[in-house]
JSON list of C-alpha atoms in Angstrom, two decimals:
[
{"chain": "A", "resi": 1, "resn": "MET", "atom": "CA", "xyz": [30.97, 10.93, -16.80]},
{"chain": "A", "resi": 2, "resn": "SER", "atom": "CA", "xyz": [29.22, 11.50, -13.73]},
{"chain": "A", "resi": 3, "resn": "THR", "atom": "CA", "xyz": [26.32, 12.73, -15.56]},
{"chain": "A", "resi": 4, "resn": "VAL", "atom": "CA", "xyz": [26.09, 9.55, -17.75]},
{"chain": "A", "resi": 5, "resn": "LEU", "atom": "CA", "xyz": [26.33, 7.51, -14.58]},
{"chain": "A", "resi": 6, "resn": "LEU", "atom": "CA", "xyz": [23.30, 9.37, -13.06]},
{"chain": "A", "resi": 7, "resn": "VAL", "atom": "CA", "xyz": [21.25, 8.91, -16.34]},
{"chain": "A", "resi": 8, "resn": "VAL", "atom": "CA", "xyz": [21.98, 5.49, -16.06]},
{"chain": "A", "resi": 9, "resn": "ILE", "atom": "CA", "xyz": [21.01, 5.39, -12.32]},
{"chain": "A", "resi": 10, "resn": "GLY", "atom": "CA", "xyz": [17.71, 7.07, -12.96]},
{"chain": "A", "resi": 11, "resn": "LEU", "atom": "CA", "xyz": [16.76, 4.71, -15.97]},
{"chain": "A", "resi": 12, "resn": "ILE", "atom": "CA", "xyz": [17.27, 1.67, -13.66]},
{"chain": "A", "resi": 13, "resn": "THR", "atom": "CA", "xyz": [15.89, 3.37, -10.76]},
{"chain": "A", "resi": 14, "resn": "GLY", "atom": "CA", "xyz": [12.52, 4.37, -12.61]},
{"chain": "A", "resi": 15, "resn": "ALA", "atom": "CA", "xyz": [12.13, 0.74, -13.74]},
{"chain": "A", "resi": 16, "resn": "LEU", "atom": "CA", "xyz": [12.88, -1.08, -10.84]},
{"chain": "A", "resi": 17, "resn": "THR", "atom": "CA", "xyz": [10.13, 1.40, -8.92]},
{"chain": "A", "resi": 18, "resn": "GLY", "atom": "CA", "xyz": [7.75, 1.12, -11.78]},
{"chain": "A", "resi": 19, "resn": "PHE", "atom": "CA", "xyz": [7.68, -2.79, -12.08]},
{"chain": "A", "resi": 20, "resn": "GLY", "atom": "CA", "xyz": [8.07, -3.85, -8.65]},
{"chain": "A", "resi": 21, "resn": "GLY", "atom": "CA", "xyz": [8.23, -1.27, -6.22]},
{"chain": "A", "resi": 22, "resn": "GLY", "atom": "CA", "xyz": [11.59, -1.20, -5.78]},
{"chain": "A", "resi": 23, "resn": "SER", "atom": "CA", "xyz": [13.37, 1.35, -3.67]},
{"chain": "A", "resi": 24, "resn": "ALA", "atom": "CA", "xyz": [16.00, 3.71, -5.25]},
{"chain": "A", "resi": 25, "resn": "VAL", "atom": "CA", "xyz": [18.60, 2.67, -2.04]},
{"chain": "A", "resi": 26, "resn": "VAL", "atom": "CA", "xyz": [19.24, -0.30, -4.17]},
{"chain": "A", "resi": 27, "resn": "ILE", "atom": "CA", "xyz": [21.07, 1.26, -6.91]},
{"chain": "A", "resi": 28, "resn": "VAL", "atom": "CA", "xyz": [21.55, 4.82, -5.73]},
{"chain": "A", "resi": 29, "resn": "VAL", "atom": "CA", "xyz": [23.72, 4.43, -2.71]},
{"chain": "A", "resi": 30, "resn": "PRO", "atom": "CA", "xyz": [25.83, 1.87, -4.02]},
{"chain": "A", "resi": 31, "resn": "ALA", "atom": "CA", "xyz": [26.77, 3.90, -7.23]},
{"chain": "A", "resi": 32, "resn": "LEU", "atom": "CA", "xyz": [26.92, 6.98, -5.67]},
{"chain": "A", "resi": 33, "resn": "THR", "atom": "CA", "xyz": [29.23, 6.09, -2.66]},
{"chain": "A", "resi": 34, "resn": "GLN", "atom": "CA", "xyz": [31.39, 3.54, -5.10]},
{"chain": "A", "resi": 35, "resn": "PHE", "atom": "CA", "xyz": [31.67, 5.47, -8.22]},
{"chain": "A", "resi": 36, "resn": "LEU", "atom": "CA", "xyz": [31.21, 9.46, -7.37]},
{"chain": "A", "resi": 37, "resn": "HIS", "atom": "CA", "xyz": [32.51, 8.78, -3.87]},
{"chain": "A", "resi": 38, "resn": "ILE", "atom": "CA", "xyz": [29.68, 10.41, -2.02]},
{"chain": "A", "resi": 39, "resn": "PRO", "atom": "CA", "xyz": [29.74, 10.12, 1.92]},
{"chain": "A", "resi": 40, "resn": "PHE", "atom": "CA", "xyz": [27.54, 7.12, 2.35]},
{"chain": "A", "resi": 41, "resn": "ARG", "atom": "CA", "xyz": [24.82, 9.41, 4.76]},
{"chain": "A", "resi": 42, "resn": "MET", "atom": "CA", "xyz": [24.55, 12.08, 1.66]},
{"chain": "A", "resi": 43, "resn": "ALA", "atom": "CA", "xyz": [24.13, 8.95, -0.78]},
{"chain": "A", "resi": 44, "resn": "VAL", "atom": "CA", "xyz": [21.22, 7.68, 1.60]},
{"chain": "A", "resi": 45, "resn": "GLY", "atom": "CA", "xyz": [19.85, 11.26, 1.63]},
{"chain": "A", "resi": 46, "resn": "THR", "atom": "CA", "xyz": [20.00, 11.54, -2.00]},
{"chain": "A", "resi": 47, "resn": "SER", "atom": "CA", "xyz": [18.24, 8.04, -2.67]},
{"chain": "A", "resi": 48, "resn": "LEU", "atom": "CA", "xyz": [15.42, 8.61, -0.11]},
{"chain": "A", "resi": 49, "resn": "THR", "atom": "CA", "xyz": [14.82, 12.04, -2.14]},
{"chain": "A", "resi": 50, "resn": "VAL", "atom": "CA", "xyz": [14.56, 10.41, -5.33]},
{"chain": "A", "resi": 51, "resn": "ASP", "atom": "CA", "xyz": [12.32, 7.78, -4.08]},
{"chain": "A", "resi": 52, "resn": "VAL", "atom": "CA", "xyz": [9.83, 10.45, -2.85]},
{"chain": "A", "resi": 53, "resn": "LEU", "atom": "CA", "xyz": [9.71, 11.85, -6.70]},
{"chain": "A", "resi": 54, "resn": "THR", "atom": "CA", "xyz": [9.86, 8.61, -8.18]},
{"chain": "A", "resi": 55, "resn": "SER", "atom": "CA", "xyz": [7.31, 6.75, -6.08]},
{"chain": "A", "resi": 56, "resn": "ALA", "atom": "CA", "xyz": [4.86, 9.72, -5.97]},
{"chain": "A", "resi": 57, "resn": "LEU", "atom": "CA", "xyz": [4.55, 9.53, -9.83]},
{"chain": "A", "resi": 58, "resn": "VAL", "atom": "CA", "xyz": [4.91, 6.00, -10.08]},
{"chain": "A", "resi": 59, "resn": "SER", "atom": "CA", "xyz": [1.74, 5.58, -7.65]},
{"chain": "A", "resi": 60, "resn": "PHE", "atom": "CA", "xyz": [-0.21, 7.94, -9.78]},
{"chain": "A", "resi": 61, "resn": "GLY", "atom": "CA", "xyz": [0.28, 5.31, -12.72]},
{"chain": "A", "resi": 62, "resn": "TYR", "atom": "CA", "xyz": [-1.30, 2.52, -10.90]},
{"chain": "A", "resi": 63, "resn": "ALA", "atom": "CA", "xyz": [-3.92, 4.68, -9.56]},
{"chain": "A", "resi": 64, "resn": "LYS", "atom": "CA", "xyz": [-4.86, 5.26, -13.27]},
{"chain": "A", "resi": 65, "resn": "SER", "atom": "CA", "xyz": [-5.38, 1.69, -13.60]},
{"chain": "A", "resi": 66, "resn": "GLY", "atom": "CA", "xyz": [-7.23, 1.07, -10.31]},
{"chain": "A", "resi": 67, "resn": "ASN", "atom": "CA", "xyz": [-4.31, -0.52, -8.44]},
{"chain": "A", "resi": 68, "resn": "ILE", "atom": "CA", "xyz": [-3.94, 1.21, -5.40]},
{"chain": "A", "resi": 69, "resn": "GLN", "atom": "CA", "xyz": [-5.91, 0.29, -2.44]},
{"chain": "A", "resi": 70, "resn": "LEU", "atom": "CA", "xyz": [-5.61, 2.23, 0.81]},
{"chain": "A", "resi": 71, "resn": "LYS", "atom": "CA", "xyz": [-9.10, 0.97, 2.36]},
{"chain": "A", "resi": 72, "resn": "ARG", "atom": "CA", "xyz": [-7.15, -1.60, 4.59]},
{"chain": "A", "resi": 73, "resn": "GLY", "atom": "CA", "xyz": [-3.65, -0.43, 3.94]},
{"chain": "A", "resi": 74, "resn": "TRP", "atom": "CA", "xyz": [-4.05, 3.09, 5.32]},
{"chain": "A", "resi": 75, "resn": "ILE", "atom": "CA", "xyz": [-2.62, 2.35, 8.57]},
{"chain": "A", "resi": 76, "resn": "PHE", "atom": "CA", "xyz": [0.73, 1.51, 6.91]},
{"chain": "A", "resi": 77, "resn": "LEU", "atom": "CA", "xyz": [0.78, 5.34, 6.13]},
{"chain": "A", "resi": 78, "resn": "ILE", "atom": "CA", "xyz": [1.01, 6.50, 9.78]},
{"chain": "A", "resi": 79, "resn": "THR", "atom": "CA", "xyz": [3.76, 3.89, 10.73]},
{"chain": "A", "resi": 80, "resn": "ALA", "atom": "CA", "xyz": [5.46, 4.75, 7.43]},
{"chain": "A", "resi": 81, "resn": "ILE", "atom": "CA", "xyz": [6.20, 8.28, 9.16]},
{"chain": "A", "resi": 82, "resn": "LEU", "atom": "CA", "xyz": [6.59, 7.30, 12.59]},
{"chain": "A", "resi": 83, "resn": "GLY", "atom": "CA", "xyz": [8.93, 4.07, 11.79]},
{"chain": "A", "resi": 84, "resn": "PRO", "atom": "CA", "xyz": [11.72, 5.62, 9.90]},
{"chain": "A", "resi": 85, "resn": "GLN", "atom": "CA", "xyz": [12.12, 8.60, 12.48]},
{"chain": "A", "resi": 86, "resn": "ILE", "atom": "CA", "xyz": [12.58, 5.87, 15.24]},
{"chain": "A", "resi": 87, "resn": "GLY", "atom": "CA", "xyz": [14.89, 3.97, 12.92]},
{"chain": "A", "resi": 88, "resn": "ILE", "atom": "CA", "xyz": [17.34, 7.08, 12.50]},
{"chain": "A", "resi": 89, "resn": "TRP", "atom": "CA", "xyz": [17.46, 7.39, 16.20]},
{"chain": "A", "resi": 90, "resn": "LEU", "atom": "CA", "xyz": [18.27, 3.66, 16.90]},
{"chain": "A", "resi": 91, "resn": "SER", "atom": "CA", "xyz": [20.72, 3.85, 14.19]},
{"chain": "A", "resi": 92, "resn": "HIS", "atom": "CA", "xyz": [23.10, 5.97, 16.21]},
{"chain": "A", "resi": 93, "resn": "ARG", "atom": "CA", "xyz": [22.59, 3.55, 19.29]},
{"chain": "A", "resi": 94, "resn": "MET", "atom": "CA", "xyz": [23.07, -0.06, 18.16]},
{"chain": "A", "resi": 95, "resn": "PRO", "atom": "CA", "xyz": [24.79, -2.28, 15.95]},
{"chain": "A", "resi": 96, "resn": "THR", "atom": "CA", "xyz": [22.79, -3.03, 12.64]},
{"chain": "A", "resi": 97, "resn": "GLN", "atom": "CA", "xyz": [25.01, -5.90, 11.14]},
{"chain": "A", "resi": 98, "resn": "TRP", "atom": "CA", "xyz": [22.63, -8.69, 12.66]},
{"chain": "A", "resi": 99, "resn": "LEU", "atom": "CA", "xyz": [19.61, -6.80, 11.31]},
{"chain": "A", "resi": 100, "resn": "GLY", "atom": "CA", "xyz": [21.19, -6.48, 7.56]},
{"chain": "A", "resi": 101, "resn": "LEU", "atom": "CA", "xyz": [21.68, -10.39, 7.85]},
{"chain": "A", "resi": 102, "resn": "PHE", "atom": "CA", "xyz": [18.05, -11.17, 9.02]},
{"chain": "A", "resi": 103, "resn": "PHE", "atom": "CA", "xyz": [16.93, -8.55, 6.00]},
{"chain": "A", "resi": 104, "resn": "ALA", "atom": "CA", "xyz": [19.03, -10.19, 3.30]},
{"chain": "A", "resi": 105, "resn": "VAL", "atom": "CA", "xyz": [18.17, -13.88, 4.24]},
{"chain": "A", "resi": 106, "resn": "THR", "atom": "CA", "xyz": [14.70, -12.74, 4.18]},
{"chain": "A", "resi": 107, "resn": "MET", "atom": "CA", "xyz": [14.54, -11.15, 0.61]},
{"chain": "A", "resi": 108, "resn": "ILE", "atom": "CA", "xyz": [16.11, -14.49, -0.57]},
{"chain": "A", "resi": 109, "resn": "LEU", "atom": "CA", "xyz": [13.49, -16.51, 0.80]},
{"chain": "A", "resi": 110, "resn": "PHE", "atom": "CA", "xyz": [10.81, -14.47, -0.13]},
{"chain": "A", "resi": 111, "resn": "GLY", "atom": "CA", "xyz": [12.42, -14.02, -3.59]},
{"chain": "A", "resi": 112, "resn": "THR", "atom": "CA", "xyz": [12.48, -17.93, -4.08]},
{"chain": "A", "resi": 113, "resn": "ASN", "atom": "CA", "xyz": [8.83, -17.77, -3.10]},
{"chain": "A", "resi": 114, "resn": "PHE", "atom": "CA", "xyz": [7.98, -15.36, -5.31]},
{"chain": "A", "resi": 115, "resn": "ILE", "atom": "CA", "xyz": [9.72, -17.22, -8.52]},
{"chain": "A", "resi": 116, "resn": "TYR", "atom": "CA", "xyz": [8.33, -20.33, -7.30]},
{"chain": "A", "resi": 117, "resn": "HIS", "atom": "CA", "xyz": [4.84, -19.20, -8.00]},
{"chain": "A", "resi": 118, "resn": "ALA", "atom": "CA", "xyz": [5.93, -17.70, -11.01]},
{"chain": "A", "resi": 119, "resn": "VAL", "atom": "CA", "xyz": [7.23, -20.65, -12.72]},
{"chain": "A", "resi": 120, "resn": "ARG", "atom": "CA", "xyz": [4.43, -23.08, -11.42]},
{"chain": "A", "resi": 121, "resn": "ASN", "atom": "CA", "xyz": [2.08, -20.15, -12.43]},
{"chain": "A", "resi": 122, "resn": "ILE", "atom": "CA", "xyz": [0.23, -20.43, -8.88]},
{"chain": "A", "resi": 123, "resn": "PRO", "atom": "CA", "xyz": [-1.36, -17.42, -7.64]},
{"chain": "A", "resi": 124, "resn": "MET", "atom": "CA", "xyz": [0.35, -15.38, -4.77]},
{"chain": "A", "resi": 125, "resn": "VAL", "atom": "CA", "xyz": [-3.03, -15.39, -2.97]},
{"chain": "A", "resi": 126, "resn": "SER", "atom": "CA", "xyz": [-6.62, -16.13, -3.75]},
{"chain": "A", "resi": 127, "resn": "GLY", "atom": "CA", "xyz": [-7.26, -12.16, -3.29]},
{"chain": "A", "resi": 128, "resn": "ALA", "atom": "CA", "xyz": [-7.51, -9.67, -0.71]},
{"chain": "A", "resi": 129, "resn": "ALA", "atom": "CA", "xyz": [-10.21, -10.42, 1.92]},
{"chain": "A", "resi": 130, "resn": "SER", "atom": "CA", "xyz": [-13.52, -8.39, 1.43]},
{"chain": "A", "resi": 131, "resn": "HIS", "atom": "CA", "xyz": [-14.44, -7.68, 5.03]},
{"chain": "A", "resi": 132, "resn": "ASP", "atom": "CA", "xyz": [-13.11, -4.99, 7.07]},
{"chain": "A", "resi": 133, "resn": "PRO", "atom": "CA", "xyz": [-10.06, -5.89, 9.32]},
{"chain": "A", "resi": 134, "resn": "THR", "atom": "CA", "xyz": [-10.66, -6.81, 13.12]},
{"chain": "A", "resi": 135, "resn": "TRP", "atom": "CA", "xyz": [-8.71, -4.98, 15.92]},
{"chain": "A", "resi": 136, "resn": "LYS", "atom": "CA", "xyz": [-6.60, -7.75, 16.31]},
{"chain": "A", "resi": 137, "resn": "SER", "atom": "CA", "xyz": [-5.52, -7.53, 12.51]},
{"chain": "A", "resi": 138, "resn": "THR", "atom": "CA", "xyz": [-5.12, -3.91, 12.76]},
{"chain": "A", "resi": 139, "resn": "VAL", "atom": "CA", "xyz": [-2.95, -4.19, 15.89]},
{"chain": "A", "resi": 140, "resn": "GLY", "atom": "CA", "xyz": [-0.79, -6.69, 14.00]},
{"chain": "A", "resi": 141, "resn": "VAL", "atom": "CA", "xyz": [-0.48, -4.51, 11.12]},
{"chain": "A", "resi": 142, "resn": "VAL", "atom": "CA", "xyz": [0.48, -1.43, 13.24]},
{"chain": "A", "resi": 143, "resn": "VAL", "atom": "CA", "xyz": [3.34, -3.57, 14.91]},
{"chain": "A", "resi": 144, "resn": "LEU", "atom": "CA", "xyz": [4.43, -4.95, 11.53]},
{"chain": "A", "resi": 145, "resn": "GLY", "atom": "CA", "xyz": [4.21, -1.35, 9.86]},
{"chain": "A", "resi": 146, "resn": "LEU", "atom": "CA", "xyz": [6.66, -0.05, 12.88]},
{"chain": "A", "resi": 147, "resn": "ILE", "atom": "CA", "xyz": [8.95, -2.77, 12.46]},
{"chain": "A", "resi": 148, "resn": "ILE", "atom": "CA", "xyz": [9.46, -2.11, 8.64]},
{"chain": "A", "resi": 149, "resn": "GLY", "atom": "CA", "xyz": [9.63, 1.68, 9.28]},
{"chain": "A", "resi": 150, "resn": "ILE", "atom": "CA", "xyz": [12.63, 0.98, 12.12]},
{"chain": "A", "resi": 151, "resn": "ILE", "atom": "CA", "xyz": [13.90, -1.45, 9.69]},
{"chain": "A", "resi": 152, "resn": "THR", "atom": "CA", "xyz": [13.87, 1.34, 6.92]},
{"chain": "A", "resi": 153, "resn": "GLY", "atom": "CA", "xyz": [15.28, 4.16, 9.02]},
{"chain": "A", "resi": 154, "resn": "LEU", "atom": "CA", "xyz": [18.22, 1.91, 10.38]},
{"chain": "A", "resi": 155, "resn": "LEU", "atom": "CA", "xyz": [19.02, 0.39, 6.75]},
{"chain": "A", "resi": 156, "resn": "GLY", "atom": "CA", "xyz": [18.56, 4.07, 4.81]},
{"chain": "A", "resi": 157, "resn": "ALA", "atom": "CA", "xyz": [15.55, 2.48, 2.55]},
{"chain": "A", "resi": 158, "resn": "SER", "atom": "CA", "xyz": [12.24, 3.36, 2.20]},
{"chain": "A", "resi": 159, "resn": "GLY", "atom": "CA", "xyz": [10.85, 0.24, 2.75]},
{"chain": "A", "resi": 160, "resn": "GLY", "atom": "CA", "xyz": [8.96, -0.16, -0.80]},
{"chain": "A", "resi": 161, "resn": "VAL", "atom": "CA", "xyz": [9.70, -4.38, -0.87]},
{"chain": "A", "resi": 162, "resn": "MET", "atom": "CA", "xyz": [9.14, -4.65, 2.80]},
{"chain": "A", "resi": 163, "resn": "TYR", "atom": "CA", "xyz": [5.61, -3.18, 2.32]},
{"chain": "A", "resi": 164, "resn": "LEU", "atom": "CA", "xyz": [4.97, -5.12, -0.44]},
{"chain": "A", "resi": 165, "resn": "LEU", "atom": "CA", "xyz": [5.82, -8.48, 1.40]},
{"chain": "A", "resi": 166, "resn": "ALA", "atom": "CA", "xyz": [3.54, -7.24, 4.21]},
{"chain": "A", "resi": 167, "resn": "LEU", "atom": "CA", "xyz": [0.81, -6.23, 1.82]},
{"chain": "A", "resi": 168, "resn": "VAL", "atom": "CA", "xyz": [0.96, -9.77, -0.01]},
{"chain": "A", "resi": 169, "resn": "TYR", "atom": "CA", "xyz": [1.37, -11.79, 3.00]},
{"chain": "A", "resi": 170, "resn": "GLY", "atom": "CA", "xyz": [0.09, -9.98, 5.70]},
{"chain": "A", "resi": 171, "resn": "LEU", "atom": "CA", "xyz": [-3.08, -8.41, 4.57]},
{"chain": "A", "resi": 172, "resn": "ARG", "atom": "CA", "xyz": [-3.58, -11.02, 1.28]},
{"chain": "A", "resi": 173, "resn": "TYR", "atom": "CA", "xyz": [-3.19, -8.29, -1.63]},
{"chain": "A", "resi": 174, "resn": "THR", "atom": "CA", "xyz": [-2.77, -9.85, -4.97]},
{"chain": "A", "resi": 175, "resn": "ILE", "atom": "CA", "xyz": [0.37, -8.59, -6.87]},
{"chain": "A", "resi": 176, "resn": "ARG", "atom": "CA", "xyz": [-0.61, -5.35, -8.65]},
{"chain": "A", "resi": 177, "resn": "PRO", "atom": "CA", "xyz": [-2.61, -3.74, -6.11]},
{"chain": "A", "resi": 178, "resn": "ALA", "atom": "CA", "xyz": [-0.06, -4.48, -3.35]},
{"chain": "A", "resi": 179, "resn": "VAL", "atom": "CA", "xyz": [2.69, -2.79, -5.41]},
{"chain": "A", "resi": 180, "resn": "GLY", "atom": "CA", "xyz": [0.86, 0.26, -6.38]},
{"chain": "A", "resi": 181, "resn": "THR", "atom": "CA", "xyz": [-0.36, 0.52, -2.77]},
{"chain": "A", "resi": 182, "resn": "SER", "atom": "CA", "xyz": [3.24, 0.03, -1.40]},
{"chain": "A", "resi": 183, "resn": "VAL", "atom": "CA", "xyz": [4.94, 2.73, -3.83]},
{"chain": "A", "resi": 184, "resn": "ILE", "atom": "CA", "xyz": [2.54, 5.24, -2.13]},
{"chain": "A", "resi": 185, "resn": "ILE", "atom": "CA", "xyz": [3.46, 4.13, 1.06]},
{"chain": "A", "resi": 186, "resn": "MET", "atom": "CA", "xyz": [6.81, 4.16, 0.13]},
{"chain": "A", "resi": 187, "resn": "ALA", "atom": "CA", "xyz": [6.60, 7.87, -1.04]},
{"chain": "A", "resi": 188, "resn": "ILE", "atom": "CA", "xyz": [5.39, 8.93, 2.70]},
{"chain": "A", "resi": 189, "resn": "SER", "atom": "CA", "xyz": [7.97, 6.93, 4.30]},
{"chain": "A", "resi": 190, "resn": "ALA", "atom": "CA", "xyz": [11.22, 8.26, 1.75]},
{"chain": "A", "resi": 191, "resn": "LEU", "atom": "CA", "xyz": [9.49, 11.53, 2.53]},
{"chain": "A", "resi": 192, "resn": "SER", "atom": "CA", "xyz": [9.88, 11.04, 6.36]},
{"chain": "A", "resi": 193, "resn": "GLY", "atom": "CA", "xyz": [13.56, 10.22, 5.97]},
{"chain": "A", "resi": 194, "resn": "ALA", "atom": "CA", "xyz": [14.12, 12.55, 3.46]},
{"chain": "A", "resi": 195, "resn": "VAL", "atom": "CA", "xyz": [13.42, 15.54, 5.47]},
{"chain": "A", "resi": 196, "resn": "GLY", "atom": "CA", "xyz": [15.57, 14.04, 8.11]},
{"chain": "A", "resi": 197, "resn": "TYR", "atom": "CA", "xyz": [18.66, 14.02, 6.00]},
{"chain": "A", "resi": 198, "resn": "SER", "atom": "CA", "xyz": [17.98, 17.33, 4.28]},
{"chain": "A", "resi": 199, "resn": "LEU", "atom": "CA", "xyz": [17.97, 19.11, 7.44]},
{"chain": "A", "resi": 200, "resn": "HIS", "atom": "CA", "xyz": [21.22, 17.86, 8.30]},
{"chain": "A", "resi": 201, "resn": "HIS", "atom": "CA", "xyz": [22.42, 18.91, 4.48]},
{"chain": "A", "resi": 202, "resn": "GLU", "atom": "CA", "xyz": [22.88, 15.17, 3.66]},
{"chain": "A", "resi": 203, "resn": "VAL", "atom": "CA", "xyz": [21.21, 15.71, -0.07]},
{"chain": "A", "resi": 204, "resn": "TYR", "atom": "CA", "xyz": [23.20, 15.73, -3.17]},
{"chain": "A", "resi": 205, "resn": "TRP", "atom": "CA", "xyz": [20.76, 17.75, -5.10]},
{"chain": "A", "resi": 206, "resn": "THR", "atom": "CA", "xyz": [22.29, 17.44, -8.64]},
{"chain": "A", "resi": 207, "resn": "ALA", "atom": "CA", "xyz": [21.83, 13.60, -8.09]},
{"chain": "A", "resi": 208, "resn": "VAL", "atom": "CA", "xyz": [18.18, 14.30, -7.02]},
{"chain": "A", "resi": 209, "resn": "LEU", "atom": "CA", "xyz": [17.68, 16.61, -10.09]},
{"chain": "A", "resi": 210, "resn": "ILE", "atom": "CA", "xyz": [19.17, 14.03, -13.02]},
{"chain": "A", "resi": 211, "resn": "VAL", "atom": "CA", "xyz": [18.13, 10.86, -11.36]},
{"chain": "A", "resi": 212, "resn": "GLY", "atom": "CA", "xyz": [14.81, 11.83, -9.87]},
{"chain": "A", "resi": 213, "resn": "LEU", "atom": "CA", "xyz": [13.50, 13.62, -13.34]},
{"chain": "A", "resi": 214, "resn": "ILE", "atom": "CA", "xyz": [14.52, 10.36, -15.32]},
{"chain": "A", "resi": 215, "resn": "SER", "atom": "CA", "xyz": [13.17, 7.74, -12.98]},
{"chain": "A", "resi": 216, "resn": "MET", "atom": "CA", "xyz": [9.98, 9.56, -12.64]},
{"chain": "A", "resi": 217, "resn": "VAL", "atom": "CA", "xyz": [9.45, 9.43, -16.32]},
{"chain": "A", "resi": 218, "resn": "VAL", "atom": "CA", "xyz": [10.44, 5.97, -16.72]},
{"chain": "A", "resi": 219, "resn": "GLY", "atom": "CA", "xyz": [8.82, 4.79, -13.77]},
{"chain": "A", "resi": 220, "resn": "TYR", "atom": "CA", "xyz": [5.33, 6.13, -14.64]},
{"chain": "A", "resi": 221, "resn": "LEU", "atom": "CA", "xyz": [5.86, 4.55, -18.22]},
{"chain": "A", "resi": 222, "resn": "VAL", "atom": "CA", "xyz": [6.66, 1.30, -16.82]},
{"chain": "A", "resi": 223, "resn": "ALA", "atom": "CA", "xyz": [3.75, 1.52, -14.17]},
{"chain": "A", "resi": 224, "resn": "ARG", "atom": "CA", "xyz": [1.58, 2.04, -17.01]},
{"chain": "A", "resi": 225, "resn": "MET", "atom": "CA", "xyz": [2.76, -0.91, -19.28]},
{"chain": "A", "resi": 226, "resn": "VAL", "atom": "CA", "xyz": [2.92, -3.42, -16.23]},
{"chain": "A", "resi": 227, "resn": "PRO", "atom": "CA", "xyz": [-1.13, -4.04, -16.39]},
{"chain": "A", "resi": 228, "resn": "ARG", "atom": "CA", "xyz": [-0.22, -5.52, -19.77]},
{"chain": "A", "resi": 229, "resn": "LEU", "atom": "CA", "xyz": [1.65, -8.31, -18.54]},
{"chain": "A", "resi": 230, "resn": "PRO", "atom": "CA", "xyz": [0.55, -11.48, -17.29]},
{"chain": "A", "resi": 231, "resn": "GLU", "atom": "CA", "xyz": [0.74, -11.42, -13.54]},
{"chain": "A", "resi": 232, "resn": "ARG", "atom": "CA", "xyz": [3.19, -14.17, -13.13]},
{"chain": "A", "resi": 233, "resn": "ILE", "atom": "CA", "xyz": [5.83, -12.24, -15.28]},
{"chain": "A", "resi": 234, "resn": "GLN", "atom": "CA", "xyz": [5.20, -9.29, -12.70]},
{"chain": "A", "resi": 235, "resn": "ALA", "atom": "CA", "xyz": [5.87, -12.01, -9.75]},
{"chain": "A", "resi": 236, "resn": "GLY", "atom": "CA", "xyz": [8.49, -13.58, -11.50]},
{"chain": "A", "resi": 237, "resn": "GLY", "atom": "CA", "xyz": [10.31, -10.23, -12.04]},
{"chain": "A", "resi": 238, "resn": "ILE", "atom": "CA", "xyz": [9.82, -8.81, -8.17]},
{"chain": "A", "resi": 239, "resn": "GLY", "atom": "CA", "xyz": [10.92, -12.36, -7.15]},
{"chain": "A", "resi": 240, "resn": "THR", "atom": "CA", "xyz": [14.23, -12.14, -9.13]},
{"chain": "A", "resi": 241, "resn": "LEU", "atom": "CA", "xyz": [14.65, -8.39, -7.75]},
{"chain": "A", "resi": 242, "resn": "LEU", "atom": "CA", "xyz": [14.11, -9.74, -3.91]},
{"chain": "A", "resi": 243, "resn": "PHE", "atom": "CA", "xyz": [16.32, -12.51, -4.57]},
{"chain": "A", "resi": 244, "resn": "VAL", "atom": "CA", "xyz": [19.46, -10.36, -6.00]},
{"chain": "A", "resi": 245, "resn": "ILE", "atom": "CA", "xyz": [18.85, -7.75, -3.38]},
{"chain": "A", "resi": 246, "resn": "GLY", "atom": "CA", "xyz": [19.60, -10.44, -0.69]},
{"chain": "A", "resi": 247, "resn": "LEU", "atom": "CA", "xyz": [22.42, -11.98, -2.58]},
{"chain": "A", "resi": 248, "resn": "THR", "atom": "CA", "xyz": [23.83, -8.42, -3.01]},
{"chain": "A", "resi": 249, "resn": "MET", "atom": "CA", "xyz": [23.66, -7.53, 0.92]},
{"chain": "A", "resi": 250, "resn": "LEU", "atom": "CA", "xyz": [24.83, -10.78, 2.06]},
{"chain": "A", "resi": 251, "resn": "PRO", "atom": "CA", "xyz": [28.91, -9.82, 1.72]},
{"chain": "A", "resi": 252, "resn": "GLN", "atom": "CA", "xyz": [28.06, -6.69, 3.58]},
{"chain": "A", "resi": 253, "resn": "VAL", "atom": "CA", "xyz": [26.54, -8.08, 6.47]},
{"chain": "A", "resi": 254, "resn": "VAL", "atom": "CA", "xyz": [28.40, -11.48, 7.03]}
]
């Protein structure tokens, strides 16, 4: 039964990551803790390790279709390493219920916005700006990236969805480059967190092997398929994912 469950988790995780840059934490942590009774911190460490494997191969799929743009998003790579470590340190020193509530409400609002644009067939943005960022925008991106990284460390996710939102609303990326770029940033962020948990022996390696291998294959195939779909379909799917994540989190933090 546990093997079948891990296979299903891998299928769903790969599809979510390949389609919208979703983190494995949405599926892996609840499934491992509720159905396999894995300790929470070990479930989080396992989720982050799965994210490293899945997002690495998914980002390769997006790169093959030219949908990774790190020219202006590279700064997030630095904050993706530093931020989670700060978040993990803070997680033992402050209550996180208010932060979880803020995150849940934010996901619902942004999800609604994505769905609105998909239904009305309105592009999320007119396209990424062609000029280099100013020092003010660079500082803003650094601060935003650190905040996302800290939230990532506090909540135990790898920040894929949050980096996606930052790229779309902060750096004016269009949907597909935003997803592709956020996935590769998510891989770095997840690696930063996974190393910390593995050093404390809080990774369930059997789950990593089964879930990780399946989600890698499924995620790559979905990433290669996405460019053939209308962008409004992807925007609507991502919006639905954000909305569901927010609704799922609300009962846990209210």
